[in-house]
Coordinates of C-alpha atoms and ligand atoms in Angstrom, one line a residue:
X28 CA 90.3 69.5 83.0
X29 CA 91.8 73.1 83.1
X30 CA 91.1 74.9 86.3
X31 CA 91.0 78.6 87.0
X32 CA 91.7 80.2 90.4
X33 CA 89.9 83.5 91.0
X34 CA 91.0 85.7 93.9
X35 CA 88.5 87.9 95.7
X36 CA 90.0 90.5 98.0
X37 CA 88.2 91.6 101.2
X38 CA 87.0 94.9 99.5
X39 CA 85.8 93.2 96.4
X40 CA 82.5 91.8 97.6
X41 CA 80.5 92.7 94.5
X42 CA 77.8 90.1 94.0
X43 CA 76.7 91.8 90.8
X44 CA 80.1 91.2 89.2
X45 CA 80.0 89.4 85.8
X46 CA 82.2 86.7 87.2
X47 CA 79.3 85.3 89.2
X48 CA 76.7 85.4 86.5
X49 CA 77.2 81.7 85.7
X50 CA 78.3 78.7 87.8
X51 CA 81.4 77.2 86.2
X52 CA 82.8 73.9 87.5
X53 CA 86.2 74.7 86.3
X54 CA 86.5 77.9 88.4
X55 CA 87.5 78.0 92.1
X56 CA 87.1 81.3 94.0
X57 CA 89.4 82.1 96.9
X58 CA 89.1 84.5 99.9
X59 CA 91.7 84.7 102.6
X60 CA 91.7 86.4 106.0
X61 CA 95.4 87.1 106.3
X62 CA 97.9 88.7 108.8
X63 CA 99.4 90.5 105.8
X64 CA 96.2 92.6 105.8
X65 CA 95.4 92.8 109.5
X66 CA 98.9 93.9 110.5
X67 CA 100.1 96.5 108.0
X68 CA 98.6 99.1 110.3
X69 CA 96.8 98.7 113.7
X70 CA 93.1 98.6 112.7
X71 CA 90.0 99.3 114.7
X72 CA 88.5 96.1 116.1
X73 CA 85.1 96.9 114.4
X74 CA 86.9 97.2 111.1
X75 CA 88.5 93.8 111.3
X76 CA 85.3 92.2 112.5
X77 CA 83.2 93.9 109.8
X78 CA 85.6 92.9 107.0
X79 CA 85.9 89.3 108.1
X80 CA 82.1 89.0 108.7
X81 CA 81.3 90.5 105.3
X82 CA 83.9 88.2 103.6
X83 CA 82.4 85.2 105.3
X84 CA 78.9 86.1 104.2
X85 CA 80.0 86.7 100.7
X86 CA 81.7 83.3 100.5
X87 CA 78.6 81.6 101.9
X88 CA 76.4 83.4 99.3
X89 CA 78.7 82.2 96.5
X90 CA 78.6 78.7 97.8
X91 CA 74.8 78.7 98.1
X92 CA 74.7 79.9 94.5
X93 CA 76.6 76.8 93.5
X94 CA 80.1 78.2 93.1
X95 CA 83.2 76.4 94.3
X96 CA 84.8 78.5 97.0
X97 CA 87.9 78.1 99.2
X98 CA 87.8 80.2 102.3
X99 CA 90.7 80.5 104.8
X100 CA 89.6 81.9 108.1
X101 CA 92.3 83.7 110.1
X102 CA 93.1 80.6 112.2
X103 CA 92.7 78.0 109.4
X104 CA 95.6 75.5 109.7
X105 CA 96.1 75.8 105.9
X106 CA 96.4 79.6 106.0
X107 CA 99.9 80.8 105.2
X108 CA 98.9 84.4 106.2
X109 CA 100.3 85.9 103.0
X110 CA 98.6 86.4 99.6
X111 CA 101.5 84.9 97.5
X112 CA 101.9 81.8 99.7
X113 CA 98.2 81.1 99.8
X114 CA 97.8 81.5 96.1
X115 CA 100.8 79.3 95.4
X116 CA 99.6 76.6 97.7
X117 CA 96.2 76.4 96.0
X118 CA 97.7 76.4 92.6
X119 CA 99.7 73.3 93.5
X120 CA 97.1 71.5 95.6
X121 CA 94.1 72.1 93.2
X122 CA 96.1 71.6 90.0
X123 CA 95.2 75.2 88.8
X124 CA 96.1 76.1 85.3
X125 CA 95.1 79.8 85.2
X126 CA 95.1 82.6 87.8
X127 CA 92.7 85.6 87.7
X128 CA 92.1 88.5 89.9
X129 CA 90.2 91.9 90.0
X130 CA 92.3 95.1 89.9
X131 CA 92.9 96.0 93.5
X132 CA 92.2 99.6 94.7
X133 CA 95.5 99.8 96.6
X134 CA 98.8 100.5 95.0
X135 CA 100.6 98.0 97.3
X136 CA 98.3 95.2 96.4
X137 CA 98.4 96.1 92.7
X138 CA 102.2 95.8 92.8
X139 CA 102.1 92.6 94.8
X140 CA 99.7 90.9 92.5
X141 CA 101.6 92.0 89.4
X142 CA 104.8 90.5 91.0
X143 CA 103.0 87.3 92.0
X144 CA 101.7 86.8 88.4
X145 CA 105.2 87.5 86.9
X146 CA 106.5 84.6 88.9
X147 CA 103.8 82.1 88.1
X148 CA 104.3 79.5 85.4
X149 CA 100.6 79.4 84.5
X150 CA 98.7 82.1 82.6
X151 CA 97.1 85.0 84.5
X152 CA 94.7 87.9 83.9
X153 CA 93.3 90.9 85.8
X154 CA 89.7 92.1 85.5
X155 CA 87.8 95.3 86.3
X156 CA 86.0 95.4 89.6
X157 CA 82.9 96.8 87.8
X158 CA 82.4 99.1 90.7
X159 CA 83.7 102.6 90.0
X160 CA 82.1 105.1 87.6
X161 CA 85.5 106.4 86.3
X162 CA 88.7 104.6 85.3
X163 CA 91.9 104.8 87.2
X164 CA 93.2 107.3 84.6
X165 CA 90.2 109.6 84.1
X166 CA 91.3 112.3 86.5
X167 CA 94.8 112.3 85.1
X168 CA 93.6 112.5 81.5
X169 CA 91.3 115.4 82.4
X170 CA 93.9 117.5 84.2
X171 CA 97.4 116.6 83.2
X172 CA 97.7 119.5 80.8
X173 CA 95.6 121.9 82.8
X174 CA 96.8 124.6 85.1
X175 CA 94.3 123.8 87.9
X176 CA 93.1 120.4 89.2
X177 CA 89.5 121.1 90.3
X178 CA 86.9 118.7 91.8
X179 CA 84.2 120.9 90.3
X180 CA 85.4 120.3 86.7
X181 CA 85.5 116.6 87.2
X182 CA 82.2 116.6 89.0
X183 CA 80.4 118.3 86.1
X184 CA 82.0 115.8 83.7
X185 CA 80.6 113.0 85.8
X186 CA 77.1 114.6 86.0
X187 CA 77.0 114.9 82.2
X188 CA 78.5 111.4 81.6
X189 CA 75.9 109.7 83.8
X190 CA 73.1 112.2 83.1
X191 CA 72.6 112.7 86.8
X192 CA 70.4 115.7 87.9
X193 CA 70.5 117.1 84.3
X194 CA 67.9 118.6 82.0
X195 CA 69.5 118.2 78.6
X196 CA 72.9 119.9 78.8
X197 CA 72.1 122.0 81.9
X198 CA 72.1 121.1 85.6
X199 CA 68.6 120.7 87.2
X200 CA 67.8 123.8 89.1
X201 CA 70.1 126.0 87.0
X202 CA 73.1 125.5 89.3
X203 CA 75.8 122.8 89.5
X204 CA 76.5 123.3 93.2
X205 CA 74.3 124.3 96.1
X206 CA 77.0 124.1 98.8
X207 CA 76.5 127.7 100.0
X208 CA 73.0 126.7 101.2
X209 CA 74.3 123.7 103.1
X210 CA 76.1 124.9 106.2
X211 CA 73.8 125.1 109.2
X212 CA 74.5 124.4 112.9
X213 CA 72.3 121.7 114.4
X214 CA 70.6 122.7 117.6
X215 CA 68.6 119.7 118.6
X216 CA 65.9 119.8 115.9
X217 CA 64.9 118.3 113.6
X218 CA 65.5 115.0 115.5
X219 CA 68.4 113.1 114.1
X220 CA 67.7 109.5 112.9
X221 CA 68.6 106.6 115.3
X222 CA 70.8 104.9 112.8
X223 CA 70.0 101.5 114.1
X224 CA 68.7 99.9 110.9
X225 CA 71.3 97.1 110.9
X226 CA 73.0 95.3 113.8
X227 CA 75.1 92.1 113.9
X228 CA 76.2 89.6 116.5
X229 CA 79.9 89.2 115.8
X230 CA 80.9 87.4 119.0
X231 CA 82.4 84.4 117.2
X232 CA 84.5 86.3 114.7
X233 CA 85.8 88.7 117.4
X234 CA 86.8 85.6 119.5
X235 CA 88.7 84.3 116.5
X236 CA 90.5 87.7 116.1
X237 CA 91.5 87.6 119.7
X238 CA 92.7 84.0 119.5
X239 CA 94.8 84.9 116.5
X240 CA 96.5 87.6 118.7
X241 CA 95.8 90.4 116.2
X242 CA 96.4 93.8 117.8
X243 CA 93.5 96.2 117.3
X244 CA 92.4 99.5 118.7
X245 CA 89.0 101.0 119.7
X246 CA 85.8 99.5 121.3
X247 CA 83.1 97.1 120.1
X248 CA 79.8 95.9 121.2
X249 CA 80.1 92.3 119.9
X250 CA 76.4 91.7 120.1
X251 CA 75.5 94.8 118.1
X252 CA 77.9 95.8 115.4
X253 CA 76.1 98.6 113.6
X254 CA 77.8 98.1 110.2
X255 CA 76.3 96.2 107.2
X256 CA 78.0 92.9 106.5
X257 CA 76.2 91.8 103.3
X258 CA 74.4 93.3 100.4
X259 CA 71.0 93.0 101.9
X260 CA 72.0 95.0 104.9
X261 CA 73.8 97.5 102.7
X262 CA 70.5 98.1 100.8
X263 CA 68.6 98.4 104.2
X264 CA 71.1 101.1 105.2
X265 CA 70.6 102.9 101.8
X266 CA 66.8 102.7 102.3
X267 CA 67.2 104.1 105.8
X268 CA 69.3 107.0 104.6
X269 CA 66.9 107.8 101.8
X270 CA 63.8 107.8 104.0
X271 CA 65.2 109.2 107.3
X272 CA 68.3 111.3 106.7
X273 CA 68.3 112.6 103.1
X274 CA 65.8 115.4 103.8
X275 CA 68.4 117.2 106.0
X276 CA 71.6 115.7 104.7
X277 CA 72.9 118.9 103.0
X278 CA 71.6 121.4 105.5
X279 CA 73.5 119.7 108.4
X280 CA 76.3 118.1 106.5
X281 CA 79.0 120.2 108.3
X282 CA 77.3 120.3 111.7
X283 CA 78.9 118.7 114.8
X284 CA 77.2 117.9 118.1
X285 CA 78.3 116.3 121.4
X286 CA 75.2 114.0 121.5
X287 CA 75.2 112.9 117.9
X288 CA 77.8 110.8 116.1
X289 CA 76.0 110.5 112.7
X290 CA 73.4 113.3 112.4
X291 CA 72.1 113.1 108.9
X292 CA 75.0 111.3 107.3
X293 CA 74.5 108.0 105.4
X294 CA 77.1 105.7 107.0
X295 CA 77.3 104.0 103.6
X296 CA 81.1 104.3 103.1
X297 CA 82.0 100.8 104.4
X298 CA 79.3 99.2 102.2
X299 CA 80.5 101.2 99.2
X300 CA 84.2 100.7 99.7
X301 CA 83.7 96.9 100.1
X302 CA 81.6 97.1 96.9
X303 CA 78.6 95.4 98.5
X304 CA 76.6 98.2 97.0
X305 CA 77.2 100.2 93.7
X306 CA 77.6 103.9 93.6
X307 CA 75.0 104.3 90.8
X308 CA 72.3 102.4 92.7
X309 CA 72.9 104.8 95.6
X310 CA 72.6 107.8 93.3
X311 CA 69.5 106.3 91.7
X312 CA 67.7 105.6 95.0
X313 CA 68.4 109.1 96.3
X314 CA 67.1 110.8 93.1
X315 CA 64.1 108.5 93.1
X316 CA 63.3 109.6 96.7
X317 CA 63.7 113.2 95.9
X318 CA 61.4 112.9 92.8
X319 CA 58.8 111.1 95.0
X320 CA 58.8 113.7 97.7
X321 CA 59.9 117.1 96.3
X322 CA 57.9 118.9 99.0
X323 CA 60.0 117.2 101.7
X324 CA 63.4 116.9 100.1
X325 CA 64.9 120.0 98.5
X326 CA 67.4 119.9 95.6
X327 CA 70.4 121.1 97.6
X328 CA 70.1 118.0 99.9
X329 CA 70.3 115.7 96.9
X330 CA 72.9 117.6 95.0
X331 CA 75.1 117.8 98.1
X332 CA 75.0 114.1 98.6
X333 CA 75.5 113.1 94.9
X334 CA 78.5 115.4 94.7
X335 CA 80.1 113.2 97.4
X336 CA 79.4 110.0 95.6
X337 CA 80.1 110.7 91.9
X338 CA 82.3 113.7 92.6
X339 CA 84.6 113.4 95.6
X340 CA 84.8 109.6 95.9
X341 CA 85.7 109.1 92.2
X342 CA 88.0 112.1 92.1
X343 CA 90.0 110.9 95.1
X344 CA 90.5 107.6 93.5
X345 CA 91.7 109.3 90.3
X346 CA 94.2 111.4 92.2
X347 CA 95.4 108.3 94.0
X348 CA 96.2 106.4 90.8
X349 CA 97.7 109.5 89.1
X350 CA 100.0 110.5 92.0
X351 CA 101.0 107.2 93.7
X352 CA 103.5 106.0 94.8
X353 CA 105.1 109.5 95.3
X354 CA 102.0 110.7 97.0
X355 CA 102.5 108.5 100.1
X356 CA 105.8 110.3 100.8
X357 CA 104.7 113.9 100.4
X358 CA 105.3 116.3 103.3
X359 CA 105.0 119.8 102.0
X360 CA 105.7 121.5 105.4
X361 CA 108.3 119.0 106.5
X362 CA 106.4 118.1 109.7
X363 CA 108.0 115.6 112.1
X364 CA 106.1 115.7 115.4
X365 CA 104.4 112.6 116.8
X366 CA 100.7 112.3 117.2
X367 CA 99.8 113.0 120.9
X368 CA 98.5 110.1 123.0
X369 CA 95.0 111.6 123.2
X370 CA 94.4 110.5 119.5
X371 CA 94.4 107.0 121.0
X372 CA 92.6 107.5 124.3
X373 CA 90.6 110.8 124.0
X374 CA 92.1 112.1 127.2
X375 CA 92.4 115.8 126.4
X376 CA 90.8 119.0 127.7
X377 CA 90.0 120.1 124.2
X378 CA 86.3 119.1 124.1
X379 CA 86.1 119.0 120.3
X380 CA 89.1 116.7 119.9
X381 CA 87.9 114.6 122.9
X382 CA 84.5 114.0 121.3
X383 CA 85.8 113.4 117.7
X384 CA 88.3 110.9 119.0
X385 CA 85.9 109.2 121.4
X386 CA 83.3 108.8 118.5
X387 CA 86.1 107.3 116.4
X388 CA 87.1 104.8 119.2
X389 CA 83.5 103.9 120.0
X390 CA 82.0 103.8 116.5
X391 CA 85.1 103.4 114.1
X392 CA 83.4 106.5 112.6
X393 CA 83.5 110.2 112.7
X394 CA 81.8 112.2 110.0
X395 CA 83.7 114.3 107.4
X396 CA 83.8 117.6 109.3
X397 CA 85.0 115.9 112.5
X398 CA 87.8 114.3 110.5
X399 CA 88.7 117.4 108.6
X400 CA 88.1 120.3 110.9
X401 CA 88.7 118.8 114.3
X402 CA 91.3 116.0 114.3
X403 CA 92.8 116.8 111.0
X404 CA 92.8 120.6 111.6
X405 CA 94.5 120.1 115.0
X406 CA 97.2 117.7 113.6
X407 CA 98.0 120.2 110.9
X408 CA 98.2 123.2 113.3
X409 CA 100.4 121.1 115.6
X410 CA 102.8 120.1 112.8
X411 CA 102.4 116.3 113.1
X412 CA 104.2 114.1 110.6
X413 CA 101.8 113.1 107.8
X414 CA 103.0 109.5 108.2
X415 CA 101.7 109.5 111.7
X416 CA 98.4 111.1 110.7
X417 CA 97.9 108.7 107.8
X418 CA 98.5 105.7 110.0
X419 CA 96.0 106.9 112.5
X420 CA 93.2 107.6 109.9
X421 CA 94.0 104.3 108.1
X422 CA 93.6 102.3 111.2
X423 CA 90.7 103.9 113.1
X424 CA 87.9 104.2 110.5
X425 CA 85.6 101.5 109.3
X426 CA 85.9 102.8 105.7
X427 CA 89.6 103.4 105.7
X428 CA 91.3 101.9 102.6
X429 CA 94.4 103.7 101.3
X430 CA 93.1 105.0 98.0
X431 CA 90.4 107.1 99.8
X432 CA 92.1 107.5 103.1
X433 CA 95.5 108.9 101.9
X434 CA 94.0 111.4 99.4
X435 CA 91.7 112.8 102.1
X436 CA 94.3 112.8 104.9
X437 CA 97.6 113.7 103.3
X438 CA 95.9 115.7 100.6
X439 CA 92.7 117.4 101.7
X440 CA 93.3 117.5 105.4
X441 CA 97.1 117.9 105.8
X442 CA 98.0 119.8 102.6
X443 CA 101.1 117.6 102.6
X444 CA 100.7 117.3 98.8
X445 CA 101.2 121.1 98.5
X446 CA 97.8 121.7 96.9
X447 CA 97.0 118.8 94.6
X448 CA 93.7 118.0 96.3
X449 CA 92.9 121.3 98.1
X450 CA 93.6 124.8 97.0
X451 CA 94.5 125.9 100.5
X452 CA 95.2 124.3 103.9
X453 CA 91.9 123.4 105.7
X454 CA 92.7 125.1 109.1
X455 CA 90.5 127.1 111.4
X456 CA 90.6 128.7 114.8
X457 CA 87.9 128.0 117.4
X458 CA 85.6 130.3 115.4
X459 CA 84.7 127.7 112.8
X460 CA 84.4 124.9 115.3
X461 CA 82.0 127.0 117.4
X462 CA 80.0 128.1 114.4
X463 CA 79.4 124.5 113.3
X464 CA 79.0 122.7 116.7
X465 CA 78.4 122.9 120.4
X466 CA 81.8 121.6 121.6
X467 CA 83.0 125.0 122.8
X468 CA 80.1 125.5 125.1
X469 CA 81.4 123.1 127.8
X470 CA 85.1 123.2 127.0
X471 CA 87.9 123.7 129.6
X472 CA 89.4 126.2 127.2
X473 CA 88.0 129.6 126.3
X474 CA 87.1 129.8 122.6
X475 CA 87.4 133.6 122.6
X476 CA 91.0 133.9 123.9
X477 CA 94.1 133.7 121.8
X478 CA 96.5 133.7 124.7
X479 CA 96.5 133.8 128.4
X480 CA 94.9 131.4 130.9
X481 CA 92.8 128.7 129.2
X482 CA 93.1 130.2 125.8
X483 CA 91.8 127.8 123.1
X484 CA 94.9 126.1 121.6
X485 CA 93.3 126.3 118.1
X486 CA 93.5 130.1 118.2
X487 CA 97.2 130.7 118.8
X488 CA 98.2 127.6 116.7
X489 CA 96.2 128.9 113.8
X490 CA 98.0 132.2 113.6
X491 CA 101.3 130.5 114.4
X492 CA 100.7 128.2 111.4
X493 CA 100.3 131.2 109.0
X494 CA 103.3 133.0 110.5
X495 CA 105.6 129.9 110.3
X496 CA 104.7 128.9 106.8
X497 CA 104.6 132.3 105.1
X498 CA 107.3 131.4 102.6
X499 CA 105.3 128.4 101.4
X500 CA 101.9 130.1 101.4
X501 CA 102.5 133.7 100.6
X502 CA 101.7 133.3 96.9
X503 CA 98.5 131.5 97.5
X504 CA 95.7 133.9 96.7
X505 CA 93.2 132.0 98.8
X506 CA 95.0 132.8 102.1
X507 CA 96.2 136.3 101.3
X508 CA 93.4 137.8 103.3
X509 CA 94.6 136.0 106.4
X510 CA 98.0 137.4 106.0
X511 CA 96.5 140.9 105.8
X512 CA 94.7 140.3 109.1
X513 CA 97.8 139.0 110.7
X514 CA 100.0 141.8 109.4
X515 CA 97.6 144.4 110.8
X516 CA 97.8 143.0 114.4
X517 CA 100.0 144.9 116.8
X518 CA 103.4 143.4 117.6
X519 CA 102.3 143.0 121.2
X520 CA 99.3 140.9 120.1
X521 CA 101.5 138.9 117.7
X522 CA 104.2 138.2 120.2
X523 CA 101.7 137.0 122.8
X524 CA 100.0 134.7 120.3
X525 CA 103.3 133.2 119.1
X526 CA 104.5 132.7 122.7
X527 CA 101.2 131.0 123.6
X528 CA 101.5 128.7 120.5
X529 CA 105.1 127.9 121.5
X530 CA 104.0 126.9 125.0
X531 CA 101.2 124.7 123.6
X532 CA 103.5 123.0 121.1
X533 CA 106.1 122.2 123.8
X534 CA 103.3 120.7 125.9
X535 CA 101.4 119.1 123.1
X536 CA 100.8 115.9 125.0
X537 CA 99.2 117.6 127.9
X538 CA 96.5 119.8 126.3
Ligands
FAD22 P1 78.3 110.8 104.0 O1 78.6 112.1 104.6 O2 76.9 110.2 104.1 O3 78.7 110.9 102.4 C1 78.2 109.9 101.5 C2 79.3 109.2 100.8 O4 80.1 110.0 100.0 C3 80.3 108.5 101.7 O5 79.9 107.2 102.2 C4 81.6 108.4 100.9 O6 81.5 107.2 100.1 C5 81.5 109.6 99.9 N1 82.3 110.7 100.4 C6 82.0 111.7 101.1 N2 83.1 112.6 101.2 C7 84.1 112.0 100.6 C8 85.5 112.3 100.4 N3 86.0 113.4 100.9 N4 86.2 111.4 99.7 C9 85.7 110.3 99.2 N5 84.4 109.9 99.4 C10 83.6 110.8 100.1 N6 86.3 108.2 103.4 C11 86.4 106.9 103.2 O7 85.6 106.3 102.6 N7 87.5 106.3 103.7 C12 88.5 106.9 104.4 O8 89.4 106.3 104.8 C13 88.3 108.3 104.6 N8 89.3 109.0 105.3 C14 89.1 110.4 105.5 C15 90.1 111.1 106.2 C16 89.9 112.4 106.3 C17 91.0 113.2 107.1 C18 88.8 113.1 105.8 C19 88.7 114.6 106.0 C20 87.8 112.4 105.1 C21 88.0 111.0 104.9 N9 87.0 110.3 104.2 C22 87.2 109.0 104.0 C23 85.9 111.0 103.5 C24 84.6 111.1 104.4 O9 84.9 111.7 105.6 C25 83.9 109.7 104.6 O10 83.7 109.1 103.4 C26 82.6 109.9 105.3 O11 82.7 110.5 106.5 C27 81.9 108.5 105.5 O12 80.7 108.6 106.2 P2 79.3 108.5 105.5 O13 79.2 107.3 104.7 O14 78.3 108.7 106.6 O15 79.4 109.8 104.5
SF4_23 FE1 87.9 123.0 120.7 FE2 88.8 125.4 121.5 FE3 86.2 125.0 121.2 FE4 87.6 123.8 123.2 S1 87.3 126.0 122.9 S2 86.0 122.9 121.9 S3 89.5 123.3 122.2 S4 87.7 124.9 119.6

């Protein structure tokens, strides 16, 4: 009897996929925990544990539903630790006559699977993951002949296409975007949710990871992993967000606080990126909650959240498939410095960096503004090589998969793509960090000083950045105001700022 082998990658845990609608005796599903995936970058221990746990749950669910599943754990004696060798081994040992897979989200895996298939002497086919709301090509098709690549244009297309927050052809509330109403500092009230809706005992899987000798980074409480590892838990997390955090999501979306890692964020990125939950069911649940409680949840909260899901998330994926593989090498400013050691141990006097890194080490999580305006901002001001920055972001976050990591890091955060994702570099002095959070209150450095004893490094590095990169940025309308301010400063002021920046850059590891 003809037999088909269907590969399921670790981020393809989509139980709603049409593959699983019917049990078919001629189909064997395969999932592999492999060194190829654990070792291409050093990952956070919570990330490896969460991926393996979620894959194991998924395999068990398929088995319970009657499907035939082969699962290689990381220490299985049969495990060859590489995708191609494991596939080849199963084809031979099970007498497989056809190989099928779902399109991977990563360029490297896409290339690898195409190459594997080209060498097989059986038929093969690739299928849609049935997860995303746009195709790999949608962003390219929308913008390839346009002057400007803009999230807002894509976002409006998606709102119309899926009829989300629309009344006929118009956006609900008369506006597409309520971002200007969404930028408040959080000062202790309203109380932030506890974010304890799911917890998992992962002692066994972590023990196996240790036995395998996989090198990881970061910390873990093995009795209480706070990430969802199956679809049920992903839905619990969504429910928790809709009922506890959504009412303030937009208002405090950019806020940062020393006592809070998550504030009103959803923590849904891991569940979404592994496809345990579908973006449209997230959107629908959020809209439903808003319609149920309009007096408690305002439109800007809901619109702000939906923009992230059907806008940014899909947009980044489209940019990835349009611009890869060249994107991974882009380095607009030609930066070469190494990432300072405090990105790995949080030992720095800069209170904002210390907290953002410590959160990342403890939780495998930092929210968007910590990633963009603290760790990303500092790396850009300090002229760190985008390769170093990418490797750090790709390893440390629970949700880091290249298609969404690299576009956010190399693109949005480091401007290494020269302005494909963002229209200007996202940099700031202490001013913005102090406006959106409480880090500066207890910092060793003085947020108000640009130079001199204990002057905040962000301040001098900020002006130094503009000064150094004038050639590359001078025609960018969005930063021309900053050059006007810089040019109006006295030469005494400018000299001191640049000298201070130079001192900090030569002592980068000791800040
Ligand atoms: P929420 O704030 O609750 O947002 C809801 C959802 O919207 C997220 O779960 C996510 O799926 C989506 N979303 C929000 N912002 C973005 C964005 N800019 N791009 C794509 N999707 C978005 N996100 C990842 O999923 N993986 C990454 O590896 C990743 N790396 C990043 C690196 C940098 C330098 C920056 C600035 C951002 C990065 N992001 C990444 C985007 C964003 O920071 C995370 O999606 C978000 O912090 C996840 O937490 P949350 O689920 O609580 O998000
Ligand atoms: Fe960060 Fe500067 Fe504020 Fe300290 S003073 S927390 S280094 S921005």
